[in-house]
CSV table of N, CA and C in Angstrom, one decimal:
chain,number,residue,atom,x,y,z
A,1,UNK,N,0.9,-1.4,-0.2
A,1,UNK,CA,-0.1,-0.2,0.1
A,1,UNK,C,0.8,1.4,0.1
A,2,UNK,N,0.9,2.1,-1.1
A,2,UNK,CA,1.3,3.5,-1.1
A,2,UNK,C,0.6,4.3,-0.4
A,3,UNK,N,0.8,4.8,0.8
A,3,UNK,CA,0.0,5.9,1.4
A,3,UNK,C,0.3,7.1,0.8
A,4,UNK,N,1.1,7.4,-0.2
A,4,UNK,CA,1.3,8.7,-0.8
A,4,UNK,C,0.2,8.9,-1.7
A,5,UNK,N,-0.3,7.6,-2.4
A,5,UNK,CA,-1.2,8.1,-3.5
A,5,UNK,C,-2.5,7.0,-3.5
A,6,UNK,N,-2.2,6.2,-2.3
A,6,UNK,CA,-3.5,5.4,-1.6
A,6,UNK,C,-3.7,4.0,-2.8
A,7,UNK,N,-2.3,3.7,-3.6
A,7,UNK,CA,-2.5,2.8,-4.3
A,7,UNK,C,-2.1,1.5,-3.7
A,8,UNK,N,-2.6,0.3,-4.0
A,8,UNK,CA,-2.2,-1.0,-3.9
A,8,UNK,C,-1.9,-2.0,-4.9
A,9,UNK,N,-0.7,-2.5,-4.5
A,9,UNK,CA,-0.2,-3.7,-5.5
A,9,UNK,C,-0.3,-4.9,-4.8
A,10,UNK,N,-1.2,-5.8,-5.9
A,10,UNK,CA,-1.3,-7.3,-5.3
A,10,UNK,C,-0.3,-8.2,-6.0
A,11,UNK,N,0.4,-8.6,-5.0
A,11,UNK,CA,1.1,-9.7,-5.5
A,11,UNK,C,0.5,-11.0,-5.6
A,12,UNK,N,0.7,-11.6,-6.6
A,12,UNK,CA,0.0,-13.2,-6.8
A,12,UNK,C,0.8,-14.0,-7.3
A,13,UNK,N,0.9,-15.0,-7.2
A,13,UNK,CA,1.7,-16.2,-7.8
A,13,UNK,C,1.6,-16.2,-9.3
A,14,UNK,N,0.2,-15.8,-9.6
A,14,UNK,CA,-0.2,-16.0,-11.2
A,14,UNK,C,0.4,-14.8,-11.8
A,15,UNK,N,1.0,-14.2,-11.4
A,15,UNK,CA,1.8,-12.9,-12.0
A,15,UNK,C,3.1,-14.1,-13.2
A,16,UNK,N,3.2,-13.1,-14.5
A,16,UNK,CA,3.8,-13.7,-15.3
A,16,UNK,C,5.6,-13.7,-14.8
A,17,UNK,N,5.9,-12.8,-14.2
A,17,UNK,CA,7.1,-12.8,-13.5
A,17,UNK,C,7.5,-13.5,-12.4
A,18,UNK,N,6.3,-14.4,-11.7
A,18,UNK,CA,6.4,-15.2,-10.8
A,18,UNK,C,7.3,-14.6,-9.8
A,19,UNK,N,7.0,-13.1,-9.0
A,19,UNK,CA,7.8,-12.7,-8.3
A,19,UNK,C,7.4,-12.8,-6.5
A,20,UNK,N,6.6,-13.6,-6.4
A,20,UNK,CA,6.2,-13.7,-4.8
A,20,UNK,C,6.1,-15.2,-4.9
A,21,UNK,N,6.1,-15.7,-3.6
A,21,UNK,CA,6.2,-16.9,-3.1
A,21,UNK,C,4.8,-17.7,-3.4
A,22,UNK,N,4.9,-19.1,-3.9
A,22,UNK,CA,3.8,-19.6,-4.3
A,22,UNK,C,3.2,-20.4,-2.9
A,23,UNK,N,3.8,-20.1,-1.7
A,23,UNK,CA,3.1,-21.2,-0.7
A,23,UNK,C,2.2,-20.1,0.1
A,24,UNK,N,1.5,-20.9,1.1
A,24,UNK,CA,0.6,-20.0,2.3
A,24,UNK,C,1.5,-19.0,3.1
A,25,UNK,N,1.3,-18.0,2.9
A,25,UNK,CA,2.0,-16.8,3.9
A,25,UNK,C,1.1,-16.8,5.3
A,26,UNK,N,2.0,-17.0,6.3
A,26,UNK,CA,1.4,-17.2,7.7
A,26,UNK,C,1.7,-16.2,8.5
A,27,UNK,N,2.9,-15.5,8.1
A,27,UNK,CA,3.4,-14.3,8.9
A,27,UNK,C,4.2,-13.3,8.3
A,28,UNK,N,3.9,-12.2,8.4
A,28,UNK,CA,4.9,-11.1,7.9
A,28,UNK,C,5.5,-10.1,9.1
A,29,UNK,N,6.6,-9.8,9.0
A,29,UNK,CA,7.7,-9.2,9.9
A,29,UNK,C,8.2,-8.0,9.0
A,30,UNK,N,7.9,-6.6,9.8
A,30,UNK,CA,8.7,-5.7,9.1
A,30,UNK,C,9.7,-5.2,10.3
A,31,UNK,N,11.0,-5.5,10.1
A,31,UNK,CA,12.0,-5.4,11.2
A,31,UNK,C,12.4,-3.9,11.6
A,32,UNK,N,13.2,-3.9,12.6
A,32,UNK,CA,13.6,-2.7,12.9
A,32,UNK,C,14.2,-1.9,11.9
A,33,UNK,N,15.1,-2.6,11.1
A,33,UNK,CA,15.9,-1.9,10.0
A,33,UNK,C,15.0,-1.7,8.5
A,34,UNK,N,13.6,-2.1,9.0
A,34,UNK,CA,12.4,-1.9,8.0
A,34,UNK,C,12.7,-2.8,6.9
A,35,UNK,N,12.9,-4.2,6.9
A,35,UNK,CA,13.3,-5.4,6.0
A,35,UNK,C,11.8,-5.8,6.1
A,36,UNK,N,11.3,-6.6,5.2
A,36,UNK,CA,10.0,-7.3,4.7
A,36,UNK,C,10.4,-8.6,5.2
A,37,UNK,N,10.2,-9.5,6.0
A,37,UNK,CA,10.3,-11.0,6.0
A,37,UNK,C,8.8,-11.5,6.0
A,38,UNK,N,8.7,-12.6,5.2
A,38,UNK,CA,7.5,-13.1,5.1
A,38,UNK,C,8.0,-14.7,5.4
A,39,UNK,N,7.0,-15.4,6.4
A,39,UNK,CA,7.1,-16.7,6.7
A,39,UNK,C,5.8,-17.5,6.0
A,40,UNK,N,6.4,-18.4,5.4
A,40,UNK,CA,5.4,-19.2,4.7
A,40,UNK,C,5.6,-20.8,4.9
A,41,UNK,N,4.4,-21.6,4.6
A,41,UNK,CA,4.4,-23.0,4.8
A,41,UNK,C,5.7,-23.6,4.1
A,42,UNK,N,6.6,-22.9,3.6
A,42,UNK,CA,7.7,-23.3,2.7
A,42,UNK,C,8.5,-22.6,2.6
A,43,UNK,N,9.2,-22.1,4.1
A,43,UNK,CA,10.3,-21.3,4.2
A,43,UNK,C,10.0,-19.8,4.2
A,44,UNK,N,11.4,-18.9,4.2
A,44,UNK,CA,11.5,-17.4,4.6
A,44,UNK,C,11.4,-16.7,3.3
A,45,UNK,N,11.1,-15.9,3.2
A,45,UNK,CA,11.2,-14.8,2.0
A,45,UNK,C,11.4,-13.4,2.7
A,46,UNK,N,12.5,-12.8,1.8
A,46,UNK,CA,12.8,-11.2,2.2
A,46,UNK,C,12.4,-10.4,0.9
A,47,UNK,N,11.4,-9.2,1.3
A,47,UNK,CA,11.3,-8.5,0.0
A,47,UNK,C,12.5,-7.6,-0.6
A,48,UNK,N,12.6,-7.6,-1.7
A,48,UNK,CA,13.8,-6.7,-2.2
A,48,UNK,C,13.0,-5.7,-3.0
A,49,UNK,N,13.3,-4.7,-2.6
A,49,UNK,CA,12.7,-3.2,-2.8
A,49,UNK,C,13.2,-2.9,-4.3
A,50,UNK,N,14.3,-3.1,-4.4
A,50,UNK,CA,15.1,-2.7,-5.7
A,50,UNK,C,14.5,-3.3,-7.1
A,51,UNK,N,14.4,-4.3,-7.0
A,51,UNK,CA,13.8,-5.1,-8.0
A,51,UNK,C,12.0,-5.6,-7.9
A,52,UNK,N,11.5,-5.3,-6.6
A,52,UNK,CA,10.5,-5.4,-6.3
A,52,UNK,C,9.9,-7.0,-6.8
A,53,UNK,N,10.7,-7.8,-5.6
A,53,UNK,CA,10.7,-9.2,-5.8
A,53,UNK,C,10.9,-9.7,-4.4
A,54,UNK,N,10.6,-11.1,-4.2
A,54,UNK,CA,10.9,-11.6,-2.8
A,54,UNK,C,12.0,-12.8,-3.1
A,55,UNK,N,12.9,-13.0,-2.0
A,55,UNK,CA,14.0,-14.0,-2.2
A,55,UNK,C,13.8,-15.0,-1.3
A,56,UNK,N,13.7,-16.3,-1.2
A,56,UNK,CA,13.9,-17.3,-0.3
A,56,UNK,C,15.4,-17.1,0.4
A,57,UNK,N,15.2,-17.0,1.8
A,57,UNK,CA,16.4,-17.1,2.7
A,57,UNK,C,16.3,-18.3,3.8
A,58,UNK,N,17.5,-18.5,4.0
A,58,UNK,CA,17.7,-19.6,5.0
A,58,UNK,C,17.1,-20.8,4.4
A,59,UNK,N,17.1,-21.4,3.1
A,59,UNK,CA,16.8,-22.3,2.8
A,59,UNK,C,17.0,-23.8,3.2
A,60,UNK,N,18.3,-23.8,3.6
A,60,UNK,CA,18.9,-25.1,3.6
A,60,UNK,C,18.0,-26.0,4.7
A,61,UNK,N,17.5,-27.2,4.3
A,61,UNK,CA,16.7,-27.5,5.5
A,61,UNK,C,17.1,-27.9,6.9
A,62,UNK,N,18.3,-27.9,7.1
A,62,UNK,CA,19.1,-28.0,8.4
A,62,UNK,C,19.1,-27.0,9.0
A,63,UNK,N,18.8,-25.6,8.6
A,63,UNK,CA,19.2,-24.7,9.3
A,63,UNK,C,18.2,-24.3,10.2
A,64,UNK,N,17.0,-24.2,9.9
A,64,UNK,CA,15.9,-24.0,10.9
A,64,UNK,C,15.1,-25.4,11.4
A,65,UNK,N,14.6,-25.7,12.4
A,65,UNK,CA,13.9,-26.6,12.9
A,65,UNK,C,12.9,-27.3,12.0
A,66,UNK,N,12.4,-26.5,10.8
A,66,UNK,CA,11.6,-26.6,9.8
A,66,UNK,C,11.3,-25.5,9.1
A,67,UNK,N,11.1,-25.7,7.6
A,67,UNK,CA,10.6,-24.9,6.8
A,67,UNK,C,9.3,-24.3,6.9
A,68,UNK,N,8.2,-25.0,7.5
A,68,UNK,CA,7.0,-24.6,7.8
A,68,UNK,C,6.7,-23.5,8.7
A,69,UNK,N,6.7,-22.2,8.6
A,69,UNK,CA,6.9,-21.1,9.3
A,69,UNK,C,5.7,-20.8,9.9
A,70,UNK,N,5.6,-20.5,11.0
A,70,UNK,CA,4.3,-20.2,11.8
A,70,UNK,C,4.1,-18.6,12.0
A,71,UNK,N,4.9,-18.4,12.8
A,71,UNK,CA,5.1,-16.9,13.0
A,71,UNK,C,6.5,-16.5,13.0
A,72,UNK,N,7.0,-15.3,13.2
A,72,UNK,CA,8.0,-14.5,12.9
A,72,UNK,C,7.8,-13.1,14.0
A,73,UNK,N,8.7,-12.9,14.8
A,73,UNK,CA,8.8,-11.6,15.8
A,73,UNK,C,10.2,-11.6,15.7
A,74,UNK,N,10.5,-10.1,16.2
A,74,UNK,CA,11.8,-9.6,16.4
A,74,UNK,C,11.5,-8.9,18.0
A,75,UNK,N,12.6,-9.3,18.7
A,75,UNK,CA,12.7,-8.6,19.9
A,75,UNK,C,13.4,-7.3,20.2
A,76,UNK,N,13.6,-6.8,21.5
A,76,UNK,CA,14.3,-5.6,21.5
A,76,UNK,C,15.7,-5.5,21.3
A,77,UNK,N,16.4,-6.7,21.0
A,77,UNK,CA,17.8,-6.8,21.0
A,77,UNK,C,17.7,-7.0,19.2
A,78,UNK,N,16.7,-7.0,18.5
A,78,UNK,CA,16.9,-7.3,17.2
A,78,UNK,C,17.1,-8.9,16.9
A,79,UNK,N,17.0,-9.7,17.7
A,79,UNK,CA,17.2,-11.1,17.2
A,79,UNK,C,15.6,-11.2,16.7
A,80,UNK,N,15.8,-12.2,15.6
A,80,UNK,CA,14.4,-12.6,15.0
A,80,UNK,C,13.9,-14.1,15.6
A,81,UNK,N,13.0,-14.3,16.1
A,81,UNK,CA,12.2,-15.7,16.6
A,81,UNK,C,11.4,-16.1,15.6
A,82,UNK,N,11.7,-17.3,15.0
A,82,UNK,CA,10.7,-17.9,14.1
A,82,UNK,C,10.2,-19.3,14.7
A,83,UNK,N,8.8,-19.1,14.8
A,83,UNK,CA,8.0,-20.4,15.2
A,83,UNK,C,7.7,-21.4,13.6
A,84,UNK,N,8.3,-22.5,14.3
A,84,UNK,CA,7.9,-23.3,12.9
A,84,UNK,C,6.8,-24.7,13.6
A,85,UNK,N,6.4,-25.3,12.5
A,85,UNK,CA,5.7,-26.7,13.1
A,85,UNK,C,6.5,-27.6,14.2
A,86,UNK,N,7.7,-27.6,14.3
A,86,UNK,CA,8.5,-28.3,15.0
A,86,UNK,C,9.3,-27.8,16.1
A,87,UNK,N,9.3,-26.3,16.3
A,87,UNK,CA,9.9,-25.7,17.4
A,87,UNK,C,10.2,-24.4,17.1
A,88,UNK,N,11.1,-23.5,17.9
A,88,UNK,CA,11.6,-22.4,17.7
A,88,UNK,C,13.0,-21.8,17.2
A,89,UNK,N,13.3,-20.7,16.5
A,89,UNK,CA,14.5,-20.7,16.1
A,89,UNK,C,14.5,-19.2,16.6
A,90,UNK,N,16.2,-18.8,17.2
A,90,UNK,CA,16.4,-17.6,17.2
A,90,UNK,C,17.4,-17.4,16.1
A,91,UNK,N,17.3,-16.2,15.6
A,91,UNK,CA,18.2,-15.8,14.6
A,91,UNK,C,18.9,-14.4,15.2
A,92,UNK,N,20.4,-14.5,15.7
A,92,UNK,CA,21.0,-13.6,16.3
A,92,UNK,C,21.9,-12.9,15.1
A,93,UNK,N,21.2,-11.7,14.8
A,93,UNK,CA,21.8,-11.0,13.8
A,93,UNK,C,23.3,-10.5,14.3
A,94,UNK,N,23.3,-10.1,15.4
A,94,UNK,CA,24.6,-9.5,16.0
A,94,UNK,C,25.9,-10.5,15.4
A,95,UNK,N,25.6,-11.5,16.0
A,95,UNK,CA,26.6,-12.7,16.0
A,95,UNK,C,26.7,-13.4,14.6
A,96,UNK,N,25.4,-13.3,13.9
A,96,UNK,CA,25.2,-14.2,12.9
A,96,UNK,C,25.0,-15.5,13.1
A,97,UNK,N,24.0,-16.0,14.2
A,97,UNK,CA,24.2,-17.2,14.4
A,97,UNK,C,22.7,-17.7,14.5
A,98,UNK,N,22.2,-18.8,14.3
A,98,UNK,CA,20.9,-19.5,14.7
A,98,UNK,C,21.0,-20.6,15.7
A,99,UNK,N,20.3,-20.1,16.7
A,99,UNK,CA,19.8,-21.1,17.6
A,99,UNK,C,18.4,-21.9,17.6
A,100,UNK,N,18.4,-23.2,17.7
A,100,UNK,CA,17.2,-23.9,17.6
A,100,UNK,C,16.7,-24.5,19.0
A,101,UNK,N,15.6,-24.2,19.2
A,101,UNK,CA,14.7,-24.8,20.6
A,101,UNK,C,14.1,-25.8,19.8
A,102,UNK,N,14.5,-27.2,19.7
A,102,UNK,CA,13.6,-28.3,19.0
A,102,UNK,C,12.3,-28.8,20.0
A,103,UNK,N,11.6,-29.1,19.5
A,103,UNK,CA,10.1,-29.5,20.2
A,103,UNK,C,10.6,-31.0,21.1
A,104,UNK,N,11.4,-31.7,20.5
A,104,UNK,CA,11.8,-33.1,20.9
A,104,UNK,C,13.1,-33.0,22.0
A,105,UNK,N,13.3,-31.7,22.5
A,105,UNK,CA,14.4,-31.9,23.7
A,105,UNK,C,13.8,-31.4,24.7
A,106,UNK,N,14.6,-31.9,25.9
A,106,UNK,CA,14.2,-31.5,27.2
A,106,UNK,C,14.2,-30.2,27.3
A,107,UNK,N,13.3,-29.8,28.0
A,107,UNK,CA,13.0,-28.3,28.6
A,107,UNK,C,12.8,-27.4,27.4
A,108,UNK,N,12.0,-28.1,26.3
A,108,UNK,CA,12.1,-27.2,25.1
A,108,UNK,C,10.9,-26.2,25.1
A,109,UNK,N,11.2,-25.2,24.3
A,109,UNK,CA,10.2,-24.2,24.3
A,109,UNK,C,8.9,-24.7,23.6
A,110,UNK,N,9.1,-25.4,23.2
A,110,UNK,CA,7.9,-25.6,22.2
A,110,UNK,C,7.2,-27.1,22.5
A,111,UNK,N,7.4,-28.2,22.0
A,111,UNK,CA,6.8,-29.4,22.4
A,111,UNK,C,5.3,-29.2,21.8
A,112,UNK,N,5.0,-28.7,21.6
A,112,UNK,CA,3.3,-28.7,20.9
A,112,UNK,C,3.3,-27.7,19.7
A,113,UNK,N,2.0,-27.7,19.2
A,113,UNK,CA,1.7,-27.1,18.2
A,113,UNK,C,1.6,-25.5,18.4
A,114,UNK,N,2.4,-24.8,17.7
A,114,UNK,CA,2.5,-23.2,18.2
A,114,UNK,C,1.8,-22.4,17.3
A,115,UNK,N,0.9,-21.7,18.0
A,115,UNK,CA,0.2,-20.7,17.4
A,115,UNK,C,0.7,-19.2,16.9
A,116,UNK,N,1.4,-18.8,18.0
A,116,UNK,CA,2.1,-17.5,17.9
A,116,UNK,C,3.0,-17.3,18.7
A,117,UNK,N,3.9,-16.2,18.5
A,117,UNK,CA,5.0,-15.6,19.4
A,117,UNK,C,4.4,-14.2,19.5
A,118,UNK,N,5.0,-13.5,21.1
A,118,UNK,CA,5.0,-12.3,21.4
A,118,UNK,C,6.4,-11.8,22.0
A,119,UNK,N,6.9,-10.8,21.7
A,119,UNK,CA,8.3,-10.1,22.5
A,119,UNK,C,7.6,-9.3,23.5
A,120,UNK,N,7.9,-9.1,24.6
A,120,UNK,CA,7.3,-8.2,25.5
A,120,UNK,C,8.4,-7.3,25.8
A,121,UNK,N,8.2,-6.3,26.8
A,121,UNK,CA,9.0,-4.9,26.9
A,121,UNK,C,10.0,-5.7,28.0
A,122,UNK,N,9.7,-7.0,28.6
A,122,UNK,CA,10.7,-7.4,30.1
A,122,UNK,C,11.6,-8.4,29.3
A,123,UNK,N,12.0,-8.6,28.1
A,123,UNK,CA,12.8,-9.7,27.6
A,123,UNK,C,12.4,-10.9,27.5
A,124,UNK,N,11.2,-11.3,27.3
A,124,UNK,CA,10.7,-12.6,27.3
A,124,UNK,C,9.9,-13.0,26.0
A,125,UNK,N,9.9,-14.0,25.7
A,125,UNK,CA,9.3,-14.5,24.3
A,125,UNK,C,8.1,-15.2,24.8
A,126,UNK,N,6.9,-15.0,24.5
A,126,UNK,CA,5.8,-15.4,25.0
A,126,UNK,C,5.2,-16.5,23.8
A,127,UNK,N,5.2,-17.8,24.0
A,127,UNK,CA,4.6,-18.8,23.0
A,127,UNK,C,3.0,-19.4,23.1
A,128,UNK,N,2.2,-18.9,22.4
A,128,UNK,CA,1.0,-19.4,22.8
A,128,UNK,C,0.9,-20.9,22.0
A,129,UNK,N,0.1,-21.8,22.5
A,129,UNK,CA,0.2,-23.4,21.8
A,129,UNK,C,-1.2,-23.6,21.6
A,130,UNK,N,-1.3,-24.6,20.7
A,130,UNK,CA,-2.9,-25.0,20.3
A,130,UNK,C,-3.6,-25.6,21.6
A,131,UNK,N,-3.2,-26.5,22.4
A,131,UNK,CA,-3.4,-27.3,23.3
A,131,UNK,C,-2.8,-27.2,24.6
A,132,UNK,N,-1.6,-26.7,24.9
A,132,UNK,CA,-0.7,-26.8,25.9
A,132,UNK,C,-0.4,-25.5,26.6
A,133,UNK,N,-1.4,-24.5,26.4
A,133,UNK,CA,-1.3,-23.4,27.4
A,133,UNK,C,-0.3,-22.3,26.8
A,134,UNK,N,0.6,-21.6,27.5
A,134,UNK,CA,1.4,-20.4,27.3
A,134,UNK,C,2.7,-20.8,27.9
A,135,UNK,N,3.8,-20.4,27.2
A,135,UNK,CA,5.3,-20.7,27.6
A,135,UNK,C,5.9,-19.3,27.5
A,136,UNK,N,6.3,-19.2,28.6
A,136,UNK,CA,7.4,-17.6,28.8
A,136,UNK,C,9.0,-18.1,28.7
A,137,UNK,N,9.4,-17.8,27.6
A,137,UNK,CA,10.9,-17.9,27.9
A,137,UNK,C,11.6,-16.6,27.9
A,138,UNK,N,12.3,-17.0,28.9
A,138,UNK,CA,13.4,-15.6,29.2
A,138,UNK,C,14.4,-15.6,28.4
A,139,UNK,N,14.7,-14.6,27.7
A,139,UNK,CA,15.4,-14.5,26.4
A,139,UNK,C,16.7,-14.6,26.7
A,140,UNK,N,17.1,-13.8,28.1
A,140,UNK,CA,18.5,-13.9,28.4
A,140,UNK,C,18.8,-15.2,29.3
A,141,UNK,N,18.0,-15.9,29.9
A,141,UNK,CA,18.6,-17.2,30.9
A,141,UNK,C,18.2,-18.4,30.1
A,142,UNK,N,16.9,-18.1,29.2
A,142,UNK,CA,16.5,-19.4,28.6
A,142,UNK,C,15.8,-20.1,29.5
A,143,UNK,N,15.4,-19.4,30.7
A,143,UNK,CA,14.3,-20.3,31.7
A,143,UNK,C,13.0,-20.3,30.9
A,144,UNK,N,12.2,-21.2,31.2
A,144,UNK,CA,10.9,-21.4,30.8
A,144,UNK,C,9.8,-21.5,31.9
A,145,UNK,N,9.0,-21.1,31.6
A,145,UNK,CA,7.7,-21.3,32.6
A,145,UNK,C,6.5,-21.3,31.7
A,146,UNK,N,5.6,-22.5,32.2
A,146,UNK,CA,4.5,-22.9,31.4
A,146,UNK,C,3.4,-22.5,32.2
A,147,UNK,N,2.4,-21.8,31.8
A,147,UNK,CA,1.1,-21.5,32.2
A,147,UNK,C,-0.2,-22.4,31.5
A,148,UNK,N,-0.8,-23.2,32.1
A,148,UNK,CA,-1.7,-23.9,32.2
A,148,UNK,C,-3.0,-23.7,32.6
A,149,UNK,N,-4.0,-24.1,31.9
A,149,UNK,CA,-5.4,-24.0,33.0
A,149,UNK,C,-5.5,-24.9,34.0
A,150,UNK,N,-6.0,-24.6,35.2
A,150,UNK,CA,-6.1,-25.4,36.4
A,150,UNK,C,-7.5,-25.2,37.0
A,151,UNK,N,-8.5,-25.7,36.9
A,151,UNK,CA,-9.6,-25.6,37.2
A,151,UNK,C,-10.0,-25.4,39.0
A,152,UNK,N,-8.7,-25.8,39.5
A,152,UNK,CA,-8.6,-25.6,41.0
A,152,UNK,C,-8.3,-24.0,41.2
A,153,UNK,N,-7.5,-23.4,40.4
A,153,UNK,CA,-7.0,-22.0,40.4
A,153,UNK,C,-8.0,-21.2,39.7
A,154,UNK,N,-8.3,-20.2,40.4
A,154,UNK,CA,-9.1,-19.1,39.7
A,154,UNK,C,-8.3,-18.1,38.8
A,155,UNK,N,-7.1,-18.1,39.2
A,155,UNK,CA,-6.2,-17.1,38.7
A,155,UNK,C,-5.6,-17.9,37.3
A,156,UNK,N,-5.6,-19.0,37.1
A,156,UNK,CA,-4.9,-19.7,35.8
A,156,UNK,C,-5.6,-19.2,34.7
A,157,UNK,N,-4.8,-19.4,33.5
A,157,UNK,CA,-5.5,-19.0,32.4
A,157,UNK,C,-6.8,-19.8,31.9
A,158,UNK,N,-7.7,-19.3,31.0
A,158,UNK,CA,-9.2,-19.8,31.3
A,158,UNK,C,-8.9,-20.6,30.3
A,159,UNK,N,-8.2,-21.2,29.5
A,159,UNK,CA,-8.0,-22.4,28.4
A,159,UNK,C,-6.6,-22.8,27.8
A,160,UNK,N,-6.5,-24.1,27.8
A,160,UNK,CA,-5.1,-24.5,27.4
A,160,UNK,C,-5.0,-24.3,25.9
A,161,UNK,N,-5.7,-23.8,25.0
A,161,UNK,CA,-5.8,-23.4,23.6
A,161,UNK,C,-5.8,-21.8,23.6
A,162,UNK,N,-4.7,-21.5,23.3
A,162,UNK,CA,-4.2,-19.6,23.1
A,162,UNK,C,-3.9,-19.5,21.8
A,163,UNK,N,-4.9,-18.8,21.0
A,163,UNK,CA,-4.4,-18.6,19.5
A,163,UNK,C,-3.5,-17.3,19.4
A,164,UNK,N,-3.5,-16.4,20.2
A,164,UNK,CA,-2.6,-15.3,19.8
A,164,UNK,C,-2.7,-14.4,21.4
A,165,UNK,N,-1.6,-13.4,21.2
A,165,UNK,CA,-1.6,-12.7,22.3
A,165,UNK,C,-1.0,-11.4,22.1
A,166,UNK,N,-1.4,-10.4,22.7
A,166,UNK,CA,-0.8,-8.8,22.7
A,166,UNK,C,-0.5,-8.6,23.9
A,167,UNK,N,0.5,-7.5,23.7
A,167,UNK,CA,1.1,-6.6,25.1
A,167,UNK,C,0.1,-5.4,25.2
A,168,UNK,N,-0.2,-5.0,26.4
A,168,UNK,CA,-1.0,-4.1,26.5
A,168,UNK,C,0.0,-2.7,27.1
A,169,UNK,N,-0.6,-1.7,27.1
A,169,UNK,CA,0.2,-0.6,27.4
A,169,UNK,C,1.0,-0.6,28.8
A,170,UNK,N,0.8,-1.3,29.6
A,170,UNK,CA,1.6,-1.6,30.8
A,170,UNK,C,2.3,-2.7,30.8
A,171,UNK,N,2.7,-3.2,29.5
A,171,UNK,CA,3.8,-4.2,29.4
A,171,UNK,C,3.3,-5.6,29.9
A,172,UNK,N,2.3,-5.8,29.9
A,172,UNK,CA,1.9,-7.2,30.3
A,172,UNK,C,0.8,-7.9,29.4
């Protein structure tokens, strides 16, 4: 969307130049440095403004926990967090490293179907899951706390199925 002239460009796989990914787009992130990154059911793409096209990145099958990208977020330290169908990945842009948090590892950050991610102002990555509550990963210590529904606790979350989360103006 061009806000100067209110025009909209529709990117479709059916364009003759095939500038867009063919796969389902699950998440779009505009990073702090204004790079547009898309997570699809078959990998990550970034938008190249110079030639108005999308380029596949990190496409080696072993780089990420999976190429089925569910969500993408950027934290306050400019790390990119990528949720896949089998775990979470941290792209440390400063050190040019990728860390995997695979679902089959002990003390894993996922282990369940992930619905979404949220980075809060306190240095935590919140992970909402399909049926296993919410996980809070402290980005600095890698400590994980799990929040689940407990019928005996009136202060527990109301359901173990959490679709999405947002941070309110108080940072909670």
